[in-house]
PDB file of C-alpha atoms and ligand atoms in Angstrom:
ATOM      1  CA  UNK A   1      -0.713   4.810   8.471  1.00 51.00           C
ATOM      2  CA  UNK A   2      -0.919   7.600  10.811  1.00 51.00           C
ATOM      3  CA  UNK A   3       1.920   7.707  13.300  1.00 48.00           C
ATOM      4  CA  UNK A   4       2.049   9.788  16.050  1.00 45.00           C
ATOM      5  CA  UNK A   5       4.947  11.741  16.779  1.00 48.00           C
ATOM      6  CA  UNK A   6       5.004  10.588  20.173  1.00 46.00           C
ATOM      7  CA  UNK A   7       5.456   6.901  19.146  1.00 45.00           C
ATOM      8  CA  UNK A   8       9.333   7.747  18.904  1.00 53.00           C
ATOM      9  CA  UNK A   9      10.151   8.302  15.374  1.00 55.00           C
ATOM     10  CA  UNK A  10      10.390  11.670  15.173  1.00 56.00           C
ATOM     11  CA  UNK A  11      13.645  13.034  13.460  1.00 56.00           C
ATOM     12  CA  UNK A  12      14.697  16.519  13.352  1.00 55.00           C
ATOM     13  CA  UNK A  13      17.470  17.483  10.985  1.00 50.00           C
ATOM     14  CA  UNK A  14      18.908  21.063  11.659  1.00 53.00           C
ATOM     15  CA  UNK A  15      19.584  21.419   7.818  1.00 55.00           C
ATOM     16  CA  UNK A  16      16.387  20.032   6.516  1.00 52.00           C
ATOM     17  CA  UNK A  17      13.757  20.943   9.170  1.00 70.00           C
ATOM     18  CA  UNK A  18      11.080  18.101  10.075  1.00 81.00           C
ATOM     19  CA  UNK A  19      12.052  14.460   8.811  1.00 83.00           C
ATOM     20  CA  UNK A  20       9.489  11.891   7.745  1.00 84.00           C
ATOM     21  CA  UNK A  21       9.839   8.895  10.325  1.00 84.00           C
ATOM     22  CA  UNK A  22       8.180   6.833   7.262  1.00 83.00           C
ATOM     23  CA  UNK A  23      10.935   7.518   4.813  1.00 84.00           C
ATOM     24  CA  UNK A  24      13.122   9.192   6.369  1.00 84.00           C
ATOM     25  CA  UNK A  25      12.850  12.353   3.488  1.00 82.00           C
ATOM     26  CA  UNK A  26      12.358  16.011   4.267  1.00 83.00           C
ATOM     27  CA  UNK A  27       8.416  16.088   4.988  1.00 83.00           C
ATOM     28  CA  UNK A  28       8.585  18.111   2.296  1.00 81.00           C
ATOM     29  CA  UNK A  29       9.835  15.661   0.254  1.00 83.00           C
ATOM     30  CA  UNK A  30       7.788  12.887   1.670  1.00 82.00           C
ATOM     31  CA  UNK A  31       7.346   9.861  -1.043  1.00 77.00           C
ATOM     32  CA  UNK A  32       5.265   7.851   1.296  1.00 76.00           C
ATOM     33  CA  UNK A  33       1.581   9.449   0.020  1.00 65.00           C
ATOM     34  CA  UNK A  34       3.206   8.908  -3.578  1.00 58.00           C
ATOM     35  CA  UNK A  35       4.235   5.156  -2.947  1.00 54.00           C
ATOM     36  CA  UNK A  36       0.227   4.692  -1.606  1.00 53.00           C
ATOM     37  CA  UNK A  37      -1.020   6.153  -4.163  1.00 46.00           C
ATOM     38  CA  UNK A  38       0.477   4.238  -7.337  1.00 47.00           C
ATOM     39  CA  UNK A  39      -1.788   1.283  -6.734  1.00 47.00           C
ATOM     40  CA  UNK A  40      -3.633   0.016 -10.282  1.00 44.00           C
ATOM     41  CA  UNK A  41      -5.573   3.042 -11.915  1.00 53.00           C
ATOM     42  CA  UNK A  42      -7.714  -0.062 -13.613  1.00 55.00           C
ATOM     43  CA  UNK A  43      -9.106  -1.652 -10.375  1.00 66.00           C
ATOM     44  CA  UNK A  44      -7.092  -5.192  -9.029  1.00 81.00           C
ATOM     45  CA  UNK A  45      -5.395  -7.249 -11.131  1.00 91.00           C
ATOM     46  CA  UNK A  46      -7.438 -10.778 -11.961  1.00 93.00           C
ATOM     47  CA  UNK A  47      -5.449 -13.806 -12.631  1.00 96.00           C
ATOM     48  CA  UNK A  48      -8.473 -16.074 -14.142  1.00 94.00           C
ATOM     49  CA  UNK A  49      -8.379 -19.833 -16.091  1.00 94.00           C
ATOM     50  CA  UNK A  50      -9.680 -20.101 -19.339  1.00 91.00           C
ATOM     51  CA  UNK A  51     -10.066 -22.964 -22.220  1.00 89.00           C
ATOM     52  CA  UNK A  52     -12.982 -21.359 -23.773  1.00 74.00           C
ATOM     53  CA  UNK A  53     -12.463 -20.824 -28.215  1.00 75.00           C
ATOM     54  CA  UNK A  54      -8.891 -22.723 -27.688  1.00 67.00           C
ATOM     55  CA  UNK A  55      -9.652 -25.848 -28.299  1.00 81.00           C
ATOM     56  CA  UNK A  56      -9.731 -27.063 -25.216  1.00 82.00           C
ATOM     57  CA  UNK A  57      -6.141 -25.779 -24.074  1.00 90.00           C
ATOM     58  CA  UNK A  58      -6.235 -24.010 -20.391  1.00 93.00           C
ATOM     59  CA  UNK A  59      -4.449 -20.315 -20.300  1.00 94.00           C
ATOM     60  CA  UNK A  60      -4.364 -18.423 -17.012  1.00 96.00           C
ATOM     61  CA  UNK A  61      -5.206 -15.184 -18.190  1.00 95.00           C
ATOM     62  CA  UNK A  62      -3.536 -11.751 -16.096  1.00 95.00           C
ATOM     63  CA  UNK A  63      -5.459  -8.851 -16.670  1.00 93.00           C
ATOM     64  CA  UNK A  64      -5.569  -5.612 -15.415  1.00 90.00           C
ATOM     65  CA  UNK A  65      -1.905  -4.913 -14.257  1.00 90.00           C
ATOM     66  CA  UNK A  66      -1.124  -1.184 -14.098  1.00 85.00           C
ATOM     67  CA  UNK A  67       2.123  -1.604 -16.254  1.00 88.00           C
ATOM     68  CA  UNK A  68       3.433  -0.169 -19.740  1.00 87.00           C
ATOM     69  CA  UNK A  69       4.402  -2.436 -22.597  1.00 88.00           C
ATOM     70  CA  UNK A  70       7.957  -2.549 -22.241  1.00 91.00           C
ATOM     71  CA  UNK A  71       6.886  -3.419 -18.132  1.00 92.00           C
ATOM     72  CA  UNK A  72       4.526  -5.660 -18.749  1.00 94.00           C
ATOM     73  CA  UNK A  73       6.397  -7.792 -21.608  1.00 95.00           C
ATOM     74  CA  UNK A  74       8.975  -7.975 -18.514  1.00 95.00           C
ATOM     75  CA  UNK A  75       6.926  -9.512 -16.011  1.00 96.00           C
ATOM     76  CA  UNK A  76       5.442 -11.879 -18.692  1.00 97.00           C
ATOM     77  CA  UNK A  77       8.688 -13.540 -19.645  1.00 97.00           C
ATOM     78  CA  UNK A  78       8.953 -13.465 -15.276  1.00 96.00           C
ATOM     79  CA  UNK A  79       5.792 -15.527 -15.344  1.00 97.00           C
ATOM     80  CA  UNK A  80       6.327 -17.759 -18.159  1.00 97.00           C
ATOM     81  CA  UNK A  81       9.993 -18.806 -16.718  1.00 97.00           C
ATOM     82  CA  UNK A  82       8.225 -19.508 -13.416  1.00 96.00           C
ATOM     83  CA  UNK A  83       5.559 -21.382 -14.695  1.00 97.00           C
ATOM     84  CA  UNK A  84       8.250 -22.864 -17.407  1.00 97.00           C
ATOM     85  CA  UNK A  85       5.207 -22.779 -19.885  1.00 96.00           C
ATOM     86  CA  UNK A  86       4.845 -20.367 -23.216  1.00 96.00           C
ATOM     87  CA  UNK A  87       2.886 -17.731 -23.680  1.00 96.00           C
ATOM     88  CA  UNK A  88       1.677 -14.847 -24.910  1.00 95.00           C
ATOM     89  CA  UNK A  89       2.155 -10.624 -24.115  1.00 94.00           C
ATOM     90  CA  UNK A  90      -0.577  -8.401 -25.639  1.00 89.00           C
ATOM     91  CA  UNK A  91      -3.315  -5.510 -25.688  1.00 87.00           C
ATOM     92  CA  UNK A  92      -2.288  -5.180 -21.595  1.00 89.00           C
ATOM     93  CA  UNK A  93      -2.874  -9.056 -21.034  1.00 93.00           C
ATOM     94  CA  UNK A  94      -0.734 -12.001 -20.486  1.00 96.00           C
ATOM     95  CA  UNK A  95      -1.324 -15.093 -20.836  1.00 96.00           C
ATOM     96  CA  UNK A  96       0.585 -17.801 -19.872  1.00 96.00           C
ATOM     97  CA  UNK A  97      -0.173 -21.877 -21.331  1.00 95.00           C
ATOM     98  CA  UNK A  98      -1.862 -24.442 -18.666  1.00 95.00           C
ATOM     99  CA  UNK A  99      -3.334 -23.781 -15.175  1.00 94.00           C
ATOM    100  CA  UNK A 100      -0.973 -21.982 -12.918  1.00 96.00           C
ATOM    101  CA  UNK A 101      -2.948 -19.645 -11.092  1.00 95.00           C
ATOM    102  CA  UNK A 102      -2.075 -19.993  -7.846  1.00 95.00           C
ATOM    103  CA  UNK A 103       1.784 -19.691  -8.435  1.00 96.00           C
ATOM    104  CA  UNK A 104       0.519 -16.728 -10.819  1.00 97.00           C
ATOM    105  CA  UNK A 105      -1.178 -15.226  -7.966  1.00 95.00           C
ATOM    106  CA  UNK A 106       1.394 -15.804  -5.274  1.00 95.00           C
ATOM    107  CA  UNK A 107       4.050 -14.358  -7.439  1.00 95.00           C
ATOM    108  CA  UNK A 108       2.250 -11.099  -8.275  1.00 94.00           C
ATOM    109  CA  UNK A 109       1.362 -10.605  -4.920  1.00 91.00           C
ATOM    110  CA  UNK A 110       4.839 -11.135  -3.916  1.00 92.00           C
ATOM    111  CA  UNK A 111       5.865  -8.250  -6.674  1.00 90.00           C
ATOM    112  CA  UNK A 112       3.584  -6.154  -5.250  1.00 89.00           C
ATOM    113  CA  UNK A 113       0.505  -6.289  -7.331  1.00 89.00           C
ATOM    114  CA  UNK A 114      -2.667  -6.733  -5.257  1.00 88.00           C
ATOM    115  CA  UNK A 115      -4.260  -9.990  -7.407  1.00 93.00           C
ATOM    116  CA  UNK A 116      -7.243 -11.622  -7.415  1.00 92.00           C
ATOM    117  CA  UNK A 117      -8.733 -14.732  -8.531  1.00 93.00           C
ATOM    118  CA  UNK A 118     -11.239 -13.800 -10.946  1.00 90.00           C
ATOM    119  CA  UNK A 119     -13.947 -16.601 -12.244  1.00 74.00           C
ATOM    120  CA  UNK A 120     -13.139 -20.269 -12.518  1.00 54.00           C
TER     121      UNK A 120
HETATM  122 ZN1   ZN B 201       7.423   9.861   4.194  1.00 84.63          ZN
END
């Protein structure tokens, strides 16, 4: 976002020199680049549906989220109480019994992950 400093936001703090109208930090200080830059290292996170090698069973499958273990094993016990269905945390991947991939979707999306469908 470029904003000009004509649009009205600019702050000037005797003590701190230039403010940043997007955070309202010391420029120097600015956490704004930092916040756009955290964004998966691993590409977009794909919620996808899969029964293949489980008998039959449906999983929606989230791969690809940008989070540690301890992170990750969070949002997966988020997901699973949302869906109210069991499932599984491991190697970076949850999965989460039956098809709920468009409440799995909207609710990453809503957390702030950019997800995408991915296959059927
Ligand atoms: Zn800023």
């Amino acid at each position: 976002m470029k904003n000009s400093l004509s649009a009205g936001g600019l702050v000037y703090s005797t003590d701190t020199g230039r403010m940043c109208p997007g955070c309202r930090q010391p420029v120097v200080a600015c956490t704004c680049k930092q916040a756009q830059a955290v964004p998966s290292p691993g590409g977009p996170v794909r919620v996808s549906r899969e029964s293949k090698g489980r008998g039959g069973k449906t999983v929606t499958v989230i791969k690809g989220l940008p989070l540690d273990v301890v992170a990750l094993a969070q949002l997966g016990k988020q997901v699973k109480a949302a869906c109210g269905s069991g499932g599984t945390v491991k190697d970076g991947v949850i999965e989460v019994q039956g098809d709920h991939c468009e409440l799995v979707l909207q609710m990453l999306n809503k957390l702030g992950h950019a997800a995408k469908r991915a296959g059927g």
